[in-house]
mmCIF file of C-alpha atoms in Angstrom:
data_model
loop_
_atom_site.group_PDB
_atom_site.id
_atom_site.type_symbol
_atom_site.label_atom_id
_atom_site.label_comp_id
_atom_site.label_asym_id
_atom_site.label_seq_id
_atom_site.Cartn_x
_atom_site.Cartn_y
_atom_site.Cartn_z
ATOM 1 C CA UNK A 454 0.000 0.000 0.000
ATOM 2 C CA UNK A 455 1.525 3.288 -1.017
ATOM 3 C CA UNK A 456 2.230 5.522 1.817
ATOM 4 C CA UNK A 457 0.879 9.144 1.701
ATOM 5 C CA UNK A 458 3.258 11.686 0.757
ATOM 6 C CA UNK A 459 2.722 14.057 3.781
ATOM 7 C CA UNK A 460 2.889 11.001 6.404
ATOM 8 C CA UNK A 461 5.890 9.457 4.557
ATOM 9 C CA UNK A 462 8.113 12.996 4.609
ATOM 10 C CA UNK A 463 6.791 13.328 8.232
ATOM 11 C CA UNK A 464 8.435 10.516 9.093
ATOM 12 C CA UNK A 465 11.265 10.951 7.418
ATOM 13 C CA UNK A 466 12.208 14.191 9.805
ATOM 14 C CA UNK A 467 11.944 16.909 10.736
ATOM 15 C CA UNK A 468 11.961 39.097 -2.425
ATOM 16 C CA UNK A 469 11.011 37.937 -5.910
ATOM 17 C CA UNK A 470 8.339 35.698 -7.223
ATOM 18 C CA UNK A 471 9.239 32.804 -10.225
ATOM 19 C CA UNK A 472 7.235 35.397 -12.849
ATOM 20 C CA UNK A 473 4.796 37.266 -13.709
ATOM 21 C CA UNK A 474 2.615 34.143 -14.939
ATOM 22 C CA UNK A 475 3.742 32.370 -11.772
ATOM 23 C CA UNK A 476 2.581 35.749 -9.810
ATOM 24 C CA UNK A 477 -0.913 35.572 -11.453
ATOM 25 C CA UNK A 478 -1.893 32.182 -10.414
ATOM 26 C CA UNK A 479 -0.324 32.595 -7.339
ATOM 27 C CA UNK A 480 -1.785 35.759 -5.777
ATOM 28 C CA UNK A 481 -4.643 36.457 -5.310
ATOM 29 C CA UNK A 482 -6.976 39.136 -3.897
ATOM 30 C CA UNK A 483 -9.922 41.589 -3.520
ATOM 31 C CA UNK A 484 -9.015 43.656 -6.569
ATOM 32 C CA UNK A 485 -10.136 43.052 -10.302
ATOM 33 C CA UNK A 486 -9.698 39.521 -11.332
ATOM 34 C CA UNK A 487 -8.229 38.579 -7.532
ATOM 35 C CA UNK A 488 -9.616 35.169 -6.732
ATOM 36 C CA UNK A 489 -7.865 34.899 -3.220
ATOM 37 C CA UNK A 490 -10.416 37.083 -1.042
ATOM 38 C CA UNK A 491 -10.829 40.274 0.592
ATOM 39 C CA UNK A 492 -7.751 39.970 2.638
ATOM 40 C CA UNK A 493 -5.357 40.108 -0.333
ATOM 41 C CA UNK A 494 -3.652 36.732 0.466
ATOM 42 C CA UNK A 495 -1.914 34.910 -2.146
ATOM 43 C CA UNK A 496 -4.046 32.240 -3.342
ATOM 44 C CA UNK A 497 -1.722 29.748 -2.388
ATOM 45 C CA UNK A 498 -1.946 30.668 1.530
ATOM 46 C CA UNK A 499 -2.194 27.837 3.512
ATOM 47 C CA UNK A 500 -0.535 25.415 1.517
ATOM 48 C CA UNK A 501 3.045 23.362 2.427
ATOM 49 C CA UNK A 502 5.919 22.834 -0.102
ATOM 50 C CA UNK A 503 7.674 20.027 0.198
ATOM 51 C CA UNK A 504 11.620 20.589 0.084
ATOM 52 C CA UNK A 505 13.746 17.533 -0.582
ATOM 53 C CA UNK A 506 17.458 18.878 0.451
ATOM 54 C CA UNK A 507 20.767 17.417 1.603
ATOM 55 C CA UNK A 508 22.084 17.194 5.353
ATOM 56 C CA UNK A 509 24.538 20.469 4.332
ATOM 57 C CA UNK A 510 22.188 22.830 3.728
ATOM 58 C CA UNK A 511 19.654 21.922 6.830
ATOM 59 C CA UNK A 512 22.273 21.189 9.366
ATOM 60 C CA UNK A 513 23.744 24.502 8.509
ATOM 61 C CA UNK A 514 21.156 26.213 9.812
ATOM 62 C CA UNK A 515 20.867 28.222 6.715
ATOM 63 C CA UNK A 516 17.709 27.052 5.399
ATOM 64 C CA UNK A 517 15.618 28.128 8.726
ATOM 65 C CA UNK A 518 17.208 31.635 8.566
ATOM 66 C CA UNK A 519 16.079 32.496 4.807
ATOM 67 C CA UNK A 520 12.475 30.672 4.474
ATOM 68 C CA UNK A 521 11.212 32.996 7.153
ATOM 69 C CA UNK A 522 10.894 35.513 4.325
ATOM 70 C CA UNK A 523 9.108 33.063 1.735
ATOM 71 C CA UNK A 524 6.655 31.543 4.189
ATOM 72 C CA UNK A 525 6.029 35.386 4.925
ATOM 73 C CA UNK A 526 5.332 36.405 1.429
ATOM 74 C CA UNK A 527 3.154 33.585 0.421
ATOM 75 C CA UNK A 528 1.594 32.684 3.728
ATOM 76 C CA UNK A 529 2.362 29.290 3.206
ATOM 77 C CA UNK A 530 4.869 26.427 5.067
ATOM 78 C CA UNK A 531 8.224 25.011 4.066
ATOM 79 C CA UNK A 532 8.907 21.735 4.731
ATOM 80 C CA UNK A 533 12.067 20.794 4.249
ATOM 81 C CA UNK A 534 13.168 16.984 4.778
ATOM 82 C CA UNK A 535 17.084 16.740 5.086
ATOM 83 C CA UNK A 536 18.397 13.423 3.202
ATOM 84 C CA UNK A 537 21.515 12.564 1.110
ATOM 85 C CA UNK A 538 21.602 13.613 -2.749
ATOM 86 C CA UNK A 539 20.142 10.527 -3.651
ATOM 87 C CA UNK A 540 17.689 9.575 -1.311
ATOM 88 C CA UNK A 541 16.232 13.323 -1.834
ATOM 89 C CA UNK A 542 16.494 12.826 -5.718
ATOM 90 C CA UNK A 543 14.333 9.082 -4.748
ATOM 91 C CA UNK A 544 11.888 10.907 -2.830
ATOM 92 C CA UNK A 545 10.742 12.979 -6.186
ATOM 93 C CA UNK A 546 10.806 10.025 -8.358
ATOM 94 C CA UNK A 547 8.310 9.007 -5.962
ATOM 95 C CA UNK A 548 6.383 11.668 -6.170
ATOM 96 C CA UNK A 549 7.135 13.027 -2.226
ATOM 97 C CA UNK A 550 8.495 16.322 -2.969
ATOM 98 C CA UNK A 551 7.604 18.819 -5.223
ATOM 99 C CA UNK A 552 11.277 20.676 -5.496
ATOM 100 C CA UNK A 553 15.125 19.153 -4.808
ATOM 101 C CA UNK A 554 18.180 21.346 -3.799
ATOM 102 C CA UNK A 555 21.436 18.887 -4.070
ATOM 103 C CA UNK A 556 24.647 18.950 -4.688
ATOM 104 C CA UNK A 557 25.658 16.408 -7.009
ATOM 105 C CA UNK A 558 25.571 17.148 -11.090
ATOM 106 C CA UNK A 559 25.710 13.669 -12.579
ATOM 107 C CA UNK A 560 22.511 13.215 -10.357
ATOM 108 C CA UNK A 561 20.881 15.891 -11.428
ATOM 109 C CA UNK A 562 21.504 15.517 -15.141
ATOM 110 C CA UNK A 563 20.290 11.762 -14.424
ATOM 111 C CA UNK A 564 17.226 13.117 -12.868
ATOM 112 C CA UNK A 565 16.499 15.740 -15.538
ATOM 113 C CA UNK A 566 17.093 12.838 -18.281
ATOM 114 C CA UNK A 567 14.252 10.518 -17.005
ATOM 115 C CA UNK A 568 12.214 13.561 -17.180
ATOM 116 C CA UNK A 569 11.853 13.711 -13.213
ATOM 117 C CA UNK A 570 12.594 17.476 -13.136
ATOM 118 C CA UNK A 571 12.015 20.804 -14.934
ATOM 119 C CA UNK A 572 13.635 24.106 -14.941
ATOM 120 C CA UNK A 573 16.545 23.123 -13.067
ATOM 121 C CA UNK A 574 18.908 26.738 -11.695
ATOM 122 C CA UNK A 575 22.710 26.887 -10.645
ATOM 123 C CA UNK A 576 21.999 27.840 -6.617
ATOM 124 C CA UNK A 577 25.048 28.212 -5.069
ATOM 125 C CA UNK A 578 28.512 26.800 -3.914
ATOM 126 C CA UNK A 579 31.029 26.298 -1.461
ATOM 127 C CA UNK A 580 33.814 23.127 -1.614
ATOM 128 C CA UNK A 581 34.776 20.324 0.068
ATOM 129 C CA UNK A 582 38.006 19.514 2.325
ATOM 130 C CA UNK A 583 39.754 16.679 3.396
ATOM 131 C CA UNK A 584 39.525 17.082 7.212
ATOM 132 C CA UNK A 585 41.585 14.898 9.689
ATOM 133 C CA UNK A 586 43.040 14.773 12.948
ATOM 134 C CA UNK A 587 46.476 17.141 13.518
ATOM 135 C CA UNK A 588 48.491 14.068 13.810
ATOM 136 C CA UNK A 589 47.833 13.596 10.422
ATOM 137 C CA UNK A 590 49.325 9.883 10.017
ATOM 138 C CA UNK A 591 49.258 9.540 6.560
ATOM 139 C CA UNK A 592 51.048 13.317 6.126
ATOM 140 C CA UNK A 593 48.144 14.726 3.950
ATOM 141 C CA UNK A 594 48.645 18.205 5.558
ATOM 142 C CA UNK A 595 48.985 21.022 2.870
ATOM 143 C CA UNK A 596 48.556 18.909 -0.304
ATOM 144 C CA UNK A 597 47.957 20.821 -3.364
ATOM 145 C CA UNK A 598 46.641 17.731 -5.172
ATOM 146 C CA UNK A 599 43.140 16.174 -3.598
ATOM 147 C CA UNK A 600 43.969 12.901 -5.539
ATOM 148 C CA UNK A 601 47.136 12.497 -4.249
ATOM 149 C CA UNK A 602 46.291 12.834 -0.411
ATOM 150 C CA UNK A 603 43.627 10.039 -1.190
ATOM 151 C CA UNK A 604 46.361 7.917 -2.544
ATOM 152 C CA UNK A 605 48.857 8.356 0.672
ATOM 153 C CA UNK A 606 45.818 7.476 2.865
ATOM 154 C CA UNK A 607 45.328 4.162 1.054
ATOM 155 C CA UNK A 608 48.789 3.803 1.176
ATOM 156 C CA UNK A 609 49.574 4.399 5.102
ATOM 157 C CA UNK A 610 45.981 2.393 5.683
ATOM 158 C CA UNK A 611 45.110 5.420 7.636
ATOM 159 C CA UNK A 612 41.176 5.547 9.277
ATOM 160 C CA UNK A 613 38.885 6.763 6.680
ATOM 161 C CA UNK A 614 35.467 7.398 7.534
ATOM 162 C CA UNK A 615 32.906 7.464 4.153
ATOM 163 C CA UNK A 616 28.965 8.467 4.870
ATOM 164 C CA UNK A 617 28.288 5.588 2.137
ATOM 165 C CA UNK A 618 24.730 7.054 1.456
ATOM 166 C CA UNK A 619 24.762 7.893 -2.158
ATOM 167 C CA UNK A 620 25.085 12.063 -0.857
ATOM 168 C CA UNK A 621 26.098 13.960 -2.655
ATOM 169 C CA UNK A 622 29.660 14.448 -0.764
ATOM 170 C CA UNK A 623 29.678 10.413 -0.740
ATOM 171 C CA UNK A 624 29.469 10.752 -4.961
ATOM 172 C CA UNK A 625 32.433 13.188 -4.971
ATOM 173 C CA UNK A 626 34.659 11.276 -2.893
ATOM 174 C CA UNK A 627 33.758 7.925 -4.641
ATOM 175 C CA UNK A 628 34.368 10.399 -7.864
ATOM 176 C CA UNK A 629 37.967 11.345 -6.088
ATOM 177 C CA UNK A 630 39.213 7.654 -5.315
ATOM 178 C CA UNK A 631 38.835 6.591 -8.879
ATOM 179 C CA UNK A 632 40.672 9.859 -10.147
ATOM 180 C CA UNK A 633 43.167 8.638 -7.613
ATOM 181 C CA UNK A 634 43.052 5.113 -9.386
ATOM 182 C CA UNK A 635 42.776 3.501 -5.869
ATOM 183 C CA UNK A 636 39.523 1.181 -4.601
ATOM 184 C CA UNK A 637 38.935 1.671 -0.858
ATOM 185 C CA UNK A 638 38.586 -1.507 1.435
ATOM 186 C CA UNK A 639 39.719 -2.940 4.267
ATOM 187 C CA UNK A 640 39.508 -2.486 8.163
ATOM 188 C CA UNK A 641 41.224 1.363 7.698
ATOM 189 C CA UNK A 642 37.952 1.969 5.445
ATOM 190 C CA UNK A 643 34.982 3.158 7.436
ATOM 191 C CA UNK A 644 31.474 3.173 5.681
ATOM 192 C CA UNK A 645 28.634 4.805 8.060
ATOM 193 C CA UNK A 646 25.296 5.071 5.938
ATOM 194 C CA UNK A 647 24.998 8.524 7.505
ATOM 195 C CA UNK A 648 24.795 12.382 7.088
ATOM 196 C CA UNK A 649 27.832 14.741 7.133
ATOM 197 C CA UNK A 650 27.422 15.813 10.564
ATOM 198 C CA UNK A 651 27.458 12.354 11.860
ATOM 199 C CA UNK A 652 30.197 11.009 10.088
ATOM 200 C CA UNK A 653 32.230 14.112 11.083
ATOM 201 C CA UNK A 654 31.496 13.119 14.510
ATOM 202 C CA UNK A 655 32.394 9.692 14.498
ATOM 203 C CA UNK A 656 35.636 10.781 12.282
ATOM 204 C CA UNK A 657 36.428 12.707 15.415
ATOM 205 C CA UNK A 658 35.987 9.866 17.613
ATOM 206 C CA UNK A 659 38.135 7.603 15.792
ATOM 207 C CA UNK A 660 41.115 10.407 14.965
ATOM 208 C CA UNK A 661 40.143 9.422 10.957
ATOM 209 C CA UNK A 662 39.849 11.323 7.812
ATOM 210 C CA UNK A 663 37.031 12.159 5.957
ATOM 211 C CA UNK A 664 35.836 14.546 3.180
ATOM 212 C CA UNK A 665 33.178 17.226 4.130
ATOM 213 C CA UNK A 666 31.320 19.943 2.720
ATOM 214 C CA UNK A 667 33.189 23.398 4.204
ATOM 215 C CA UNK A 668 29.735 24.575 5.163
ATOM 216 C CA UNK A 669 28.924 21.616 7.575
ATOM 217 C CA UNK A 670 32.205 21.684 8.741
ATOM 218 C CA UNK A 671 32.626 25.132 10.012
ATOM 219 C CA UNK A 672 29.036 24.416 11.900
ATOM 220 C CA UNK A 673 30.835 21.847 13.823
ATOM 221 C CA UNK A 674 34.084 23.093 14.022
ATOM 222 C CA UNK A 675 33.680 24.073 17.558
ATOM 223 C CA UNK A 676 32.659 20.794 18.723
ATOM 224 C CA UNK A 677 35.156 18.660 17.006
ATOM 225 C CA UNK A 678 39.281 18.629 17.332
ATOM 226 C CA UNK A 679 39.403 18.111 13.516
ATOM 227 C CA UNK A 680 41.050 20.194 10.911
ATOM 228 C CA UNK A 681 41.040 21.175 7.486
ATOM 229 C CA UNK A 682 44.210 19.102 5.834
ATOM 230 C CA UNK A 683 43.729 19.643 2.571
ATOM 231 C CA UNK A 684 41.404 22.552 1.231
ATOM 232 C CA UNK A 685 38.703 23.048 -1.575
ATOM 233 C CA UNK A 686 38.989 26.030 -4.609
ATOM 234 C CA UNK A 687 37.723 28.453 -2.401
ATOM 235 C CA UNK A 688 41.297 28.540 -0.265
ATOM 236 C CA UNK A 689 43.128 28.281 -3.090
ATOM 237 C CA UNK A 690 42.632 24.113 -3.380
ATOM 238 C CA UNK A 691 42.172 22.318 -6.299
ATOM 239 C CA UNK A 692 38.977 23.165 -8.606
ATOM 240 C CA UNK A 693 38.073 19.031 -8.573
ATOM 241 C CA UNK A 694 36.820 19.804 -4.566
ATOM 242 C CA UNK A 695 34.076 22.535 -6.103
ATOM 243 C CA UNK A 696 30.609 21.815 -4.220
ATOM 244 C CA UNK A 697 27.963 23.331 -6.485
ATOM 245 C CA UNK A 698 24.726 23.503 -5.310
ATOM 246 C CA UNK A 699 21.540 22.981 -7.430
ATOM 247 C CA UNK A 700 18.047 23.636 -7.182
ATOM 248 C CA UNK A 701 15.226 22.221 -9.520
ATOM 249 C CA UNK A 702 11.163 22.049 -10.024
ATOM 250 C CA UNK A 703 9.745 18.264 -9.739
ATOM 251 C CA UNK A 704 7.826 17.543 -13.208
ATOM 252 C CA UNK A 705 4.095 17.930 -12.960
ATOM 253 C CA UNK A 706 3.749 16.307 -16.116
ATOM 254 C CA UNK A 707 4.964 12.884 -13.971
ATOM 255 C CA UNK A 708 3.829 13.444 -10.936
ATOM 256 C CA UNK A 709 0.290 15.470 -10.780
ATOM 257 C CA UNK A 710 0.354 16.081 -7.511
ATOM 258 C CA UNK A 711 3.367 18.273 -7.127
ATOM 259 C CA UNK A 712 2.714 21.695 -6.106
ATOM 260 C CA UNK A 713 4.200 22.961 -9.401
ATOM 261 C CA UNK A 714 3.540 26.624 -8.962
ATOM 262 C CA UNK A 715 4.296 26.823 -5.176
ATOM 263 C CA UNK A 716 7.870 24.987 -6.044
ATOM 264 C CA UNK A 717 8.587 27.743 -9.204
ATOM 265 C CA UNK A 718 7.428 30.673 -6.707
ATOM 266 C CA UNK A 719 10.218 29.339 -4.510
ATOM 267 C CA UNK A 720 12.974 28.859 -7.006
ATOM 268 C CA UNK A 721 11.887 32.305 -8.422
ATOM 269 C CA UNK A 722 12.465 33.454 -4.713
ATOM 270 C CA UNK A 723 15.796 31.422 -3.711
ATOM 271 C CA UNK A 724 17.395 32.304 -6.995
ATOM 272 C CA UNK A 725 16.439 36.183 -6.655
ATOM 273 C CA UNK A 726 19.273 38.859 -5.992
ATOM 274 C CA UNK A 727 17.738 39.581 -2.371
ATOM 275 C CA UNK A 728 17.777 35.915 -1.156
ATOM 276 C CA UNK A 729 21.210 35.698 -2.844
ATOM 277 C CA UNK A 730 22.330 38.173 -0.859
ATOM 278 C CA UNK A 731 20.648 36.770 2.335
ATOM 279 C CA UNK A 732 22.548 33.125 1.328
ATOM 280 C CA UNK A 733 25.949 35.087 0.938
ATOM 281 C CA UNK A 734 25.438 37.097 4.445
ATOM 282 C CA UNK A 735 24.805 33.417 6.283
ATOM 283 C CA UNK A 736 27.548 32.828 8.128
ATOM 284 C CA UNK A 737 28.405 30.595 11.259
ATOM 285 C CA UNK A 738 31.515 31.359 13.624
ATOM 286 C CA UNK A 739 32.203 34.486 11.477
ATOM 287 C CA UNK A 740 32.459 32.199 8.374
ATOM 288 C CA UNK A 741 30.285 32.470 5.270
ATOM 289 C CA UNK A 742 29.265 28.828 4.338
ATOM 290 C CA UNK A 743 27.840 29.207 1.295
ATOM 291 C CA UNK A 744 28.159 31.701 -2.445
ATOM 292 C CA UNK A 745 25.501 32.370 -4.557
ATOM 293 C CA UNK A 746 25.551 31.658 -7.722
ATOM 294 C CA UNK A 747 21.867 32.203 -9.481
ATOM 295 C CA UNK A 748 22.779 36.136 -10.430
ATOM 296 C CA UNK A 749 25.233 36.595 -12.941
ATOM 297 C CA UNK A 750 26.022 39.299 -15.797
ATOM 298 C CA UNK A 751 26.990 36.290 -18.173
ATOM 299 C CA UNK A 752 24.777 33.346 -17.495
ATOM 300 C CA UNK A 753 25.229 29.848 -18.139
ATOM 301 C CA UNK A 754 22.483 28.762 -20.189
ATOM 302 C CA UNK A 755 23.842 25.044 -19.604
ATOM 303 C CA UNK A 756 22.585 25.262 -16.460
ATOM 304 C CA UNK A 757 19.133 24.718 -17.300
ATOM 305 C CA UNK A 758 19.194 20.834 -18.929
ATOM 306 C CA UNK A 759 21.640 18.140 -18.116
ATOM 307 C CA UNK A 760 25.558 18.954 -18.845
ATOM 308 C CA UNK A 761 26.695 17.764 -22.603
ATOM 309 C CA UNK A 762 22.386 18.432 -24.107
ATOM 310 C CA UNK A 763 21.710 20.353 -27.002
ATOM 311 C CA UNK A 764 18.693 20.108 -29.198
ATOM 312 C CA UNK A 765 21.515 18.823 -31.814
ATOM 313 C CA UNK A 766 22.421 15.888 -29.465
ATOM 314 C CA UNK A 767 19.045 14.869 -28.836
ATOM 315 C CA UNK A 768 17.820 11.551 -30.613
ATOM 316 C CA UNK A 769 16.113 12.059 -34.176
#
């Protein structure tokens, strides 16, 4: 028996508008053609959009300081259920979300294929890091090359803890150890099945390595004795450690009851030039966590359909 959407993503855990289209359906009111009431409410007041995300952006704390604003504007509630890349991508195949922000392209552009999603938006970045303990037994510290430091941890068998949840952070580093050449295994090799925060936690515990997102890490720097080893692009680290974020409509061609217009007011909202700002002020311990990336003078129109498409690849 299929579980209802609203009870599943219960259980799983706890500006601008999209356009002026999007506006019209979605506001309503007392004036000429309003169809929202006296009160001038938007017509979608009342309603909940479902937010598929990763463990970064929720644990961060970022995500409860900026939807204050939407639920404001529109009246309605956010409800946004923290999994790994690929468990939140799973949840709209199944039809239990109605928009995914994730951090994992190949995903995306998998999702987008199979016709899942729609009008997919570059969000926002920040990197990853190799983070370790300062004894640093395999001698990572200061590595230019990401590749490399994965190799000398194989090497010196050194504790390696992996979330193993198909996140997005868990695609990169799987993504890292084949650059590298090098399959992980054995007792040095730690998989947990969990989210970033956790595994940073039991990294600490154990005195291990692991890769993290810069933005969960500086939220629990203060309660962990780990330290950045090797660093992403944004410290002057190598460009393969880039973390982009991005954000995307579930189809409501597949799934009918998606809350289509809701999830375009939001990405209209998120990717706007005040919220951009509000993502780029965020900052925990006096460090900014994330950089937005939606405004630009030269967009990338790539952005928009999976990496590699053109209407002259498509099949005849």
């Amino acid at each position: 028996m299929p579980i209802h959407r609203r009870r599943f993503l219960t259980a799983l855990g706890a500006g601008a508008v999209a356009s002026t289209a999007g506006c019209a359906r979605l506001v309503g009111g007392g004036g000429e053609g309003g169809s929202g009431g006296s009160d001038d409410r938007p017509a979608v007041a009342g309603e909940t959009l479902t937010l598929t995300t990763t463990t970064s952006t929720y644990d961060t704390g970022m995500l409860d300081e900026i939807h204050t604003d939407f639920e404001e504007m529109y009246g309605v509630t956010v409800d946004a259920v923290a999994q790994g890349t690929g468990a939140a991508l799973e949840s709209a195949r199944n039809g239990d979300s109605d928009v995914v922000m994730v951090h994992a392209r190949g995903l995306e552009d998998e999702f987008l294929r199979n016709g899942y999603g729609v009008n997919r938006r570059d969000l926002m970045f920040n990197d990853f890091v190799i983070v370790g303990s300062e004894s640093d037994p395999a001698g990572i510290q200061g590595m230019s090359s990401a590749t490399e430091a994965l190799t000398a941890i194989a090497d010196a068998e050194a504790s390696f803890v992996s979330r193993g949840d198909n996140s997005g952070t868990h695609t990169k580093e799987l993504n890292l150890w084949e650059a590298a050449g090098t399959e992980p295994g054995g007792d040095w090799y730690q998989e947990t099945g969990s989210g970033m925060g956790e595994a940073l936690n039991i990294a600490n515990q154990q005195g291990a390595y692991t890769l993290s997102d810069r933005g969960t890490f500086i939220s629990q720097r203060s309660e962990i004795d780990l330290t950045i080893l090797v660093q992403g692009p944004i410290e002057d680290g190598p460009e393969i450690l880039a973390n982009p974020y991005g954000i995307m409509a579930v189809n409501p061609g597949v799934h009918d009851n998606a809350n289509y217009d809701l999830a375009m007011a939001y990405i209209g909202w998120i990717t706007s030039p005040g919220t951009q700002d509000a993502i780029s002020d965020y900052q925990m311990n006096g460090e900014q966590l994330f950089f937005p990336e939606a405004v630009s003078e030269d967009p990338d129109f790539q952005q928009y359909v999976p990496e590699g498409w053109s209407s002259d690849s498509s099949d005849e």
